[in-house]
Short mmCIF file of C-alpha atoms in Angstrom, two decimals:
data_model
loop_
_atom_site.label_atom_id
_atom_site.label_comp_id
_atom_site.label_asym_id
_atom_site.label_seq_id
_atom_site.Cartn_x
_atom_site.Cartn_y
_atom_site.Cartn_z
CA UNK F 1 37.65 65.56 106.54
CA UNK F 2 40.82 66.75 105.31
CA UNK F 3 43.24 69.41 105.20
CA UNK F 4 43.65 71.28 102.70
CA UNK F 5 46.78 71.24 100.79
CA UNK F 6 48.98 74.20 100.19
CA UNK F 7 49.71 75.56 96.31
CA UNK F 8 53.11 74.45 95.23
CA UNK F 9 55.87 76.89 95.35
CA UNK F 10 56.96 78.95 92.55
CA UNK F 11 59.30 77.55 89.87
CA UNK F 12 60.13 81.43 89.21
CA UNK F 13 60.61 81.96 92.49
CA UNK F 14 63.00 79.14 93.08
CA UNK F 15 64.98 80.32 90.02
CA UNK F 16 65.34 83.61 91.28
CA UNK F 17 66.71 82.25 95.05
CA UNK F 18 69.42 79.74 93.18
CA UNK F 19 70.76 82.26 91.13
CA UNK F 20 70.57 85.23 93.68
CA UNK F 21 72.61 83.33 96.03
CA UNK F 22 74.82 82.24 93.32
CA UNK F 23 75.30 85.43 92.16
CA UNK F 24 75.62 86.38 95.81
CA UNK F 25 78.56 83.86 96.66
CA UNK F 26 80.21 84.79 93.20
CA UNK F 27 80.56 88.32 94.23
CA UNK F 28 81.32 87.80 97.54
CA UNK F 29 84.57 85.68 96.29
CA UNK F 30 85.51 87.85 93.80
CA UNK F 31 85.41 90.63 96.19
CA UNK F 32 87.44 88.44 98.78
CA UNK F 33 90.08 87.85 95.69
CA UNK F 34 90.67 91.46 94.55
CA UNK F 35 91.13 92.30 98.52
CA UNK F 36 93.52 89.42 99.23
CA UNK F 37 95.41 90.38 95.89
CA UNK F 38 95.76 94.44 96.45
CA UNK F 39 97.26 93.05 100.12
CA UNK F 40 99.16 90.96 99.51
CA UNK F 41 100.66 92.88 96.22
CA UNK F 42 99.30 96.38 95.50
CA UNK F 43 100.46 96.77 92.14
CA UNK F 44 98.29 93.41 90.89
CA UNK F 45 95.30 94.65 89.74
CA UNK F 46 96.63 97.92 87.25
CA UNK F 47 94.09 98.69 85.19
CA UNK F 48 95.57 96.56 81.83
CA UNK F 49 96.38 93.52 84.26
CA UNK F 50 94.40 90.39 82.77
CA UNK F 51 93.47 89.35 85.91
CA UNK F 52 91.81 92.90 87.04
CA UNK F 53 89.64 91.88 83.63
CA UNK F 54 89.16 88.76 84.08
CA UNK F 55 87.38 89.91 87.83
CA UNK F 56 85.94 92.55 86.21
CA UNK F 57 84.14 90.62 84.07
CA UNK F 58 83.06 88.33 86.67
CA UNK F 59 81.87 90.96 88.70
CA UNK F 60 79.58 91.83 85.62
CA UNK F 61 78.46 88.44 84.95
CA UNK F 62 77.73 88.19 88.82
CA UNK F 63 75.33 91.62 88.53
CA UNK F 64 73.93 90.75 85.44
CA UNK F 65 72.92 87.54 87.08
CA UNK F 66 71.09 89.47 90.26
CA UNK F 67 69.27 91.37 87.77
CA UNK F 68 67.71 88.06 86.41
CA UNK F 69 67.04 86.61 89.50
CA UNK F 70 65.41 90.09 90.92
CA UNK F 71 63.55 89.81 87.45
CA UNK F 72 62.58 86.29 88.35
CA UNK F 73 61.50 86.79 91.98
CA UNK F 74 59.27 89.70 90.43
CA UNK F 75 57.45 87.67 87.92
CA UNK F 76 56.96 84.37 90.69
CA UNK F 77 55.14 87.28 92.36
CA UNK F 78 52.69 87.82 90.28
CA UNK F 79 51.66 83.55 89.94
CA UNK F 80 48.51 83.00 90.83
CA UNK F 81 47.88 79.78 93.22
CA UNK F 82 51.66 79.72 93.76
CA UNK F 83 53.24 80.41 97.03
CA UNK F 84 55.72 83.28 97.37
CA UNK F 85 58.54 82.92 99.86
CA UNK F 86 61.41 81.43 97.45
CA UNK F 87 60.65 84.60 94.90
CA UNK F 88 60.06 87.09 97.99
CA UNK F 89 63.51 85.87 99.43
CA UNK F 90 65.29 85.93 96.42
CA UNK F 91 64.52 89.03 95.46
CA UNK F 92 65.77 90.15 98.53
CA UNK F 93 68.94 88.41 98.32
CA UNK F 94 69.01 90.07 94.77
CA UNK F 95 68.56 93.37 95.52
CA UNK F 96 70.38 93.36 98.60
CA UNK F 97 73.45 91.96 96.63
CA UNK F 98 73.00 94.88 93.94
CA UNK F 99 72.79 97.87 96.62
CA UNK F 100 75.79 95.81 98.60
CA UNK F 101 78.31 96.41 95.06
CA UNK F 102 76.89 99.63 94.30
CA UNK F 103 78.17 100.89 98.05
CA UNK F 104 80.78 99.12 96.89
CA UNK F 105 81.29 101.36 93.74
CA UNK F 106 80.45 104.25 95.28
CA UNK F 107 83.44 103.96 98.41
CA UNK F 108 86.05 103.36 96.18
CA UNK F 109 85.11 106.22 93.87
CA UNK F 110 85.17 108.34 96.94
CA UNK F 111 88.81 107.01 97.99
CA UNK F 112 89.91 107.84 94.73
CA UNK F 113 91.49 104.31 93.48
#
């Protein structure tokens, strides 16, 4: 007799963990860049500085990028005879990523810079 085998995982679903961690580690760096830049010279990142656009943009490209993969761990959910746990976690990572910049947003609107 023998076992039976497991479904394959998810292409989708392996998509969506890639990029959310991707995503993830892009953001985190950017976010490590701006900090070590306002330290180490405050007035860096005005608001018509290059660089402060060039991490802006980034920082887009890096959300924009967690909504795919949150979009992609969404549709591997709904494969039939496919398992789950590379969509499940990257929507996850996703999402967590997302709410992690928009706290992120929302403190510095509060401080006021």
């Amino acid at each position: 007799m023998t076992a039976p085998t497991l479904p394959p995982y998810s292409g989708l679903g392996i998509a969506s963990f890639a990029v959310s961690l991707i995503a993830a580690v892009l953001t985190l760096v950017l976010v490590g860049i701006c900090a070590a830049l306002v330290y180490s010279q405050p007035d860096s990142l005005d608001d018509d500085s290059p660089l402060a656009m060039l991490v802006g943009m980034a920082m887009m490209v890096g959300i924009v990028a967690e909504l795919a993969a949150a979009a992609l761990g969404i549709g591997s959910l709904f494969q039939r005879d496919r398992r789950k746990l590379y969509g499940v976690l990257g929507l996850i990572f996703a999402i967590a990523t997302l709410v992690g910049v928009a706290a992120l947003i929302v403190f510095g609107l509060m401080r006021g810079g």
